[in-house]
Amino acid sequence: AQSVAQPEDQVNVAEGNPLTVKCTYSVSGNPYLFWYVQYPNRGLQFLLKYITGDNLVKGSYGFEAEFNKSQTSFHLKKPSALVSDSALYFCAVRPRYSGGYQKVTFGTGTKLQVIP
Amino acid sequence: DVKVTQSSRYLVKRTGEKVFLECVQDMDHENMFWYRQDPGLGLRLIYFSYDVKMKEKGDIPEGYSVSREKKERFSLILESASTNQTSMYLCASSWGGGTGELFFGEGSRLTVL
């Protein structure tokens, strides 16, 4: 069975400081990995994804994520946090199999609070 | 841009009522999904559909049913609402192939009294 762990319920960071939101996963083979963001009372928005190749993936709003196969991690990063980055962040994994629909599994989410 | 529209942002219903949540997408996506979001539990898949009139159970289908009569529309039905179905419901869609990133609607917050 596949699973995603986001070990921190909340991450607090000062505005201008770098931020990291952690994600580890368990799935057979080489999965597709995703980050989504949810602002209050809104749906989720796609931020970025890892498919193959370069382990550092760049996405929307200056976010990037680092894929580490040996540690089965896909941590979300940003060099300089903005107050407007405050939101709920979800990591997700999808197996890379052909044929049929492959289920996406989400983590439980990490609330990012950027302090002015 | 992909647009996924959920018909109701906020609903208040009474126990035992039948509830319909409607979702429409405008990008000709094959796959459509209904998730439930609860604090500390993340997103849990209720049902999904990979084609018109096709449906598959997700992780928590009990107490729910779905309908997909047209490709762009996917409805979630609560036959007899209960208080433990108070939650945020999220509709999503995706292409049939590819990497499968999901496009979400704004969510429907349902309160069952």
Tab-separated table of N, CA and C in Angstrom, chain B residues 5-68:
chain	number	residue	atom	x	y	z
B	5	THR	N	-15.904	23.645	-11.432
B	5	THR	CA	-16.894	24.437	-10.719
B	5	THR	C	-17.779	23.545	-9.878
B	6	GLN	N	-17.842	23.856	-8.600
B	6	GLN	CA	-18.752	23.163	-7.686
B	6	GLN	C	-19.934	24.089	-7.429
B	7	SER	N	-21.123	23.524	-7.528
B	7	SER	CA	-22.326	24.353	-7.586
B	7	SER	C	-22.604	25.096	-6.294
B	8	SER	N	-22.251	24.522	-5.160
B	8	SER	CA	-22.570	25.159	-3.887
B	8	SER	C	-21.315	25.269	-3.037
B	9	ARG	N	-21.024	26.435	-2.525
B	9	ARG	CA	-19.868	26.600	-1.652
B	9	ARG	C	-20.195	26.217	-0.210
B	10	TYR	N	-21.408	26.551	0.210
B	10	TYR	CA	-21.821	26.271	1.589
B	10	TYR	C	-23.241	25.716	1.568
B	11	LEU	N	-23.435	24.604	2.292
B	11	LEU	CA	-24.772	24.035	2.417
B	11	LEU	C	-25.002	23.661	3.871
B	12	VAL	N	-26.249	23.833	4.302
B	12	VAL	CA	-26.679	23.360	5.609
B	12	VAL	C	-27.895	22.481	5.395
B	13	LYS	N	-27.813	21.233	5.840
B	13	LYS	CA	-28.891	20.275	5.646
B	13	LYS	C	-29.235	19.622	6.979
B	14	ARG	N	-30.390	18.992	7.015
B	14	ARG	CA	-30.806	18.286	8.221
B	14	ARG	C	-30.578	16.788	8.054
B	15	THR	N	-30.377	16.141	9.161
B	15	THR	CA	-30.197	14.682	9.175
B	15	THR	C	-31.329	14.004	8.420
B	16	GLY	N	-30.957	13.077	7.535
B	16	GLY	CA	-31.945	12.327	6.770
B	16	GLY	C	-32.275	12.921	5.417
B	17	GLU	N	-31.885	14.159	5.178
B	17	GLU	CA	-32.147	14.777	3.878
B	17	GLU	C	-31.261	14.161	2.803
B	18	LYS	N	-31.731	14.209	1.564
B	18	LYS	CA	-30.928	13.795	0.412
B	18	LYS	C	-30.175	15.022	-0.083
B	19	VAL	N	-28.890	14.851	-0.314
B	19	VAL	CA	-28.039	15.976	-0.691
B	19	VAL	C	-27.358	15.688	-2.021
B	20	PHE	N	-27.391	16.671	-2.898
B	20	PHE	CA	-26.704	16.576	-4.188
B	20	PHE	C	-25.595	17.620	-4.240
B	21	LEU	N	-24.391	17.165	-4.551
B	21	LEU	CA	-23.282	18.085	-4.805
B	21	LEU	C	-22.886	17.923	-6.263
B	22	GLU	N	-22.889	19.046	-6.979
B	22	GLU	CA	-22.637	19.007	-8.406
B	22	GLU	C	-21.251	19.553	-8.731
B	23	CYS	N	-20.626	18.990	-9.744
B	23	CYS	CA	-19.301	19.426	-10.170
B	23	CYS	C	-19.243	19.388	-11.692
B	24	VAL	N	-18.735	20.473	-12.275
B	24	VAL	CA	-18.595	20.555	-13.725
B	24	VAL	C	-17.185	21.011	-14.061
B	25	GLN	N	-16.561	20.329	-15.044
B	25	GLN	CA	-15.237	20.745	-15.518
B	25	GLN	C	-15.310	21.064	-17.005
B	26	ASP	N	-14.447	21.992	-17.430
B	26	ASP	CA	-14.568	22.500	-18.792
B	26	ASP	C	-13.376	22.152	-19.678
B	27	MET	N	-12.569	21.149	-19.266
B	27	MET	CA	-11.376	20.836	-20.055
B	27	MET	C	-11.417	19.437	-20.649
B	28	ASP	N	-12.585	18.849	-20.755
B	28	ASP	CA	-12.713	17.550	-21.417
B	28	ASP	C	-11.869	16.460	-20.731
B	29	HIS	N	-11.707	16.576	-19.420
B	29	HIS	CA	-10.945	15.572	-18.675
B	29	HIS	C	-11.712	14.266	-18.583
B	30	GLU	N	-10.978	13.147	-18.718
B	30	GLU	CA	-11.616	11.839	-18.606
B	30	GLU	C	-11.952	11.501	-17.157
B	31	ASN	N	-11.021	11.831	-16.263
B	31	ASN	CA	-11.170	11.420	-14.860
B	31	ASN	C	-11.803	12.523	-14.014
B	32	MET	N	-12.689	12.124	-13.145
B	32	MET	CA	-13.245	13.051	-12.157
B	32	MET	C	-13.323	12.348	-10.804
B	33	PHE	N	-13.209	13.145	-9.751
B	33	PHE	CA	-13.054	12.603	-8.408
B	33	PHE	C	-13.881	13.399	-7.398
B	34	TRP	N	-14.294	12.710	-6.341
B	34	TRP	CA	-14.822	13.379	-5.165
B	34	TRP	C	-13.987	12.973	-3.963
B	35	TYR	N	-13.475	14.006	-3.271
B	35	TYR	CA	-12.715	13.826	-2.037
B	35	TYR	C	-13.471	14.468	-0.892
B	36	ARG	N	-13.144	13.956	0.284
B	36	ARG	CA	-13.626	14.571	1.512
B	36	ARG	C	-12.404	15.026	2.299
B	37	GLN	N	-12.451	16.255	2.832
B	37	GLN	CA	-11.323	16.793	3.579
B	37	GLN	C	-11.739	17.079	5.008
B	38	ASP	N	-11.045	16.471	5.946
B	38	ASP	CA	-11.292	16.697	7.366
B	38	ASP	C	-9.971	17.009	8.054
B	39	PRO	N	-9.991	17.904	9.042
B	39	PRO	CA	-8.739	18.287	9.718
B	39	PRO	C	-8.019	17.068	10.285
B	40	GLY	N	-6.715	17.015	10.022
B	40	GLY	CA	-5.897	15.920	10.547
B	40	GLY	C	-5.981	14.627	9.761
B	41	LEU	N	-6.919	14.560	8.831
B	41	LEU	CA	-7.077	13.341	8.031
B	41	LEU	C	-6.689	13.557	6.572
B	42	GLY	N	-6.432	14.778	6.190
B	42	GLY	CA	-6.074	15.048	4.807
B	42	GLY	C	-7.245	14.856	3.875
B	43	LEU	N	-6.944	14.436	2.659
B	43	LEU	CA	-7.980	14.181	1.655
B	43	LEU	C	-8.208	12.682	1.526
B	44	ARG	N	-9.465	12.308	1.569
B	44	ARG	CA	-9.811	10.898	1.398
B	44	ARG	C	-10.736	10.767	0.193
B	45	LEU	N	-10.407	9.797	-0.659
B	45	LEU	CA	-11.149	9.607	-1.899
B	45	LEU	C	-12.459	8.872	-1.634
B	46	ILE	N	-13.556	9.464	-2.103
B	46	ILE	CA	-14.869	8.849	-1.924
B	46	ILE	C	-15.202	7.970	-3.128
B	47	TYR	N	-15.216	8.576	-4.291
B	47	TYR	CA	-15.482	7.890	-5.552
B	47	TYR	C	-14.693	8.571	-6.654
B	48	PHE	N	-14.426	7.845	-7.720
B	48	PHE	CA	-13.915	8.474	-8.919
B	48	PHE	C	-14.536	7.841	-10.155
B	49	SER	N	-14.375	8.530	-11.267
B	49	SER	CA	-14.943	8.080	-12.529
B	49	SER	C	-13.928	8.323	-13.622
B	50	TYR	N	-13.681	7.325	-14.452
B	50	TYR	CA	-12.718	7.458	-15.532
B	50	TYR	C	-13.399	7.550	-16.907
B	51	ASP	N	-14.720	7.541	-16.902
B	51	ASP	CA	-15.453	7.667	-18.164
B	51	ASP	C	-16.927	7.886	-17.843
B	52	VAL	N	-17.649	8.326	-18.840
B	52	VAL	CA	-19.083	8.530	-18.639
B	52	VAL	C	-19.734	7.222	-18.194
B	53	LYS	N	-20.587	7.320	-17.223
B	53	LYS	CA	-21.348	6.201	-16.652
B	53	LYS	C	-20.473	5.183	-15.928
B	54	MET	N	-19.175	5.444	-15.826
B	54	MET	CA	-18.299	4.540	-15.098
B	54	MET	C	-17.965	5.151	-13.749
B	55	LYS	N	-17.871	4.308	-12.726
B	55	LYS	CA	-17.515	4.794	-11.400
B	55	LYS	C	-16.762	3.709	-10.654
B	56	GLU	N	-15.903	4.161	-9.766
B	56	GLU	CA	-15.133	3.241	-8.932
B	56	GLU	C	-15.161	3.754	-7.505
B	57	LYS	N	-15.258	2.839	-6.556
B	57	LYS	CA	-15.219	3.230	-5.155
B	57	LYS	C	-13.817	3.650	-4.770
B	58	GLY	N	-13.771	4.653	-3.921
B	58	GLY	CA	-12.514	5.073	-3.346
B	58	GLY	C	-12.311	4.435	-1.981
B	59	ASP	N	-11.746	5.203	-1.083
B	59	ASP	CA	-11.427	4.663	0.244
B	59	ASP	C	-12.614	4.697	1.209
B	60	ILE	N	-13.513	5.655	1.002
B	60	ILE	CA	-14.618	5.818	1.972
B	60	ILE	C	-15.948	6.006	1.246
B	61	PRO	N	-16.422	5.020	0.485
B	61	PRO	CA	-17.647	5.204	-0.297
B	61	PRO	C	-18.951	5.049	0.486
B	62	GLU	N	-18.871	4.524	1.706
B	62	GLU	CA	-20.093	4.212	2.446
B	62	GLU	C	-20.895	5.482	2.723
B	63	GLY	N	-22.181	5.406	2.401
B	63	GLY	CA	-23.072	6.540	2.631
B	63	GLY	C	-23.143	7.516	1.472
B	64	TYR	N	-22.397	7.217	0.414
B	64	TYR	CA	-22.353	8.097	-0.758
B	64	TYR	C	-22.641	7.306	-2.035
B	65	SER	N	-23.127	7.994	-3.047
B	65	SER	CA	-23.203	7.445	-4.388
B	65	SER	C	-22.837	8.573	-5.359
B	66	VAL	N	-22.596	8.214	-6.604
B	66	VAL	CA	-22.204	9.209	-7.600
B	66	VAL	C	-22.939	8.947	-8.898
B	67	SER	N	-22.900	9.969	-9.745
B	67	SER	CA	-23.511	9.860	-11.066
B	67	SER	C	-22.672	10.643	-12.058
B	68	ARG	N	-22.415	9.990	-13.209
B	68	ARG	CA	-21.720	10.695	-14.281
B	68	ARG	C	-22.415	10.359	-15.603
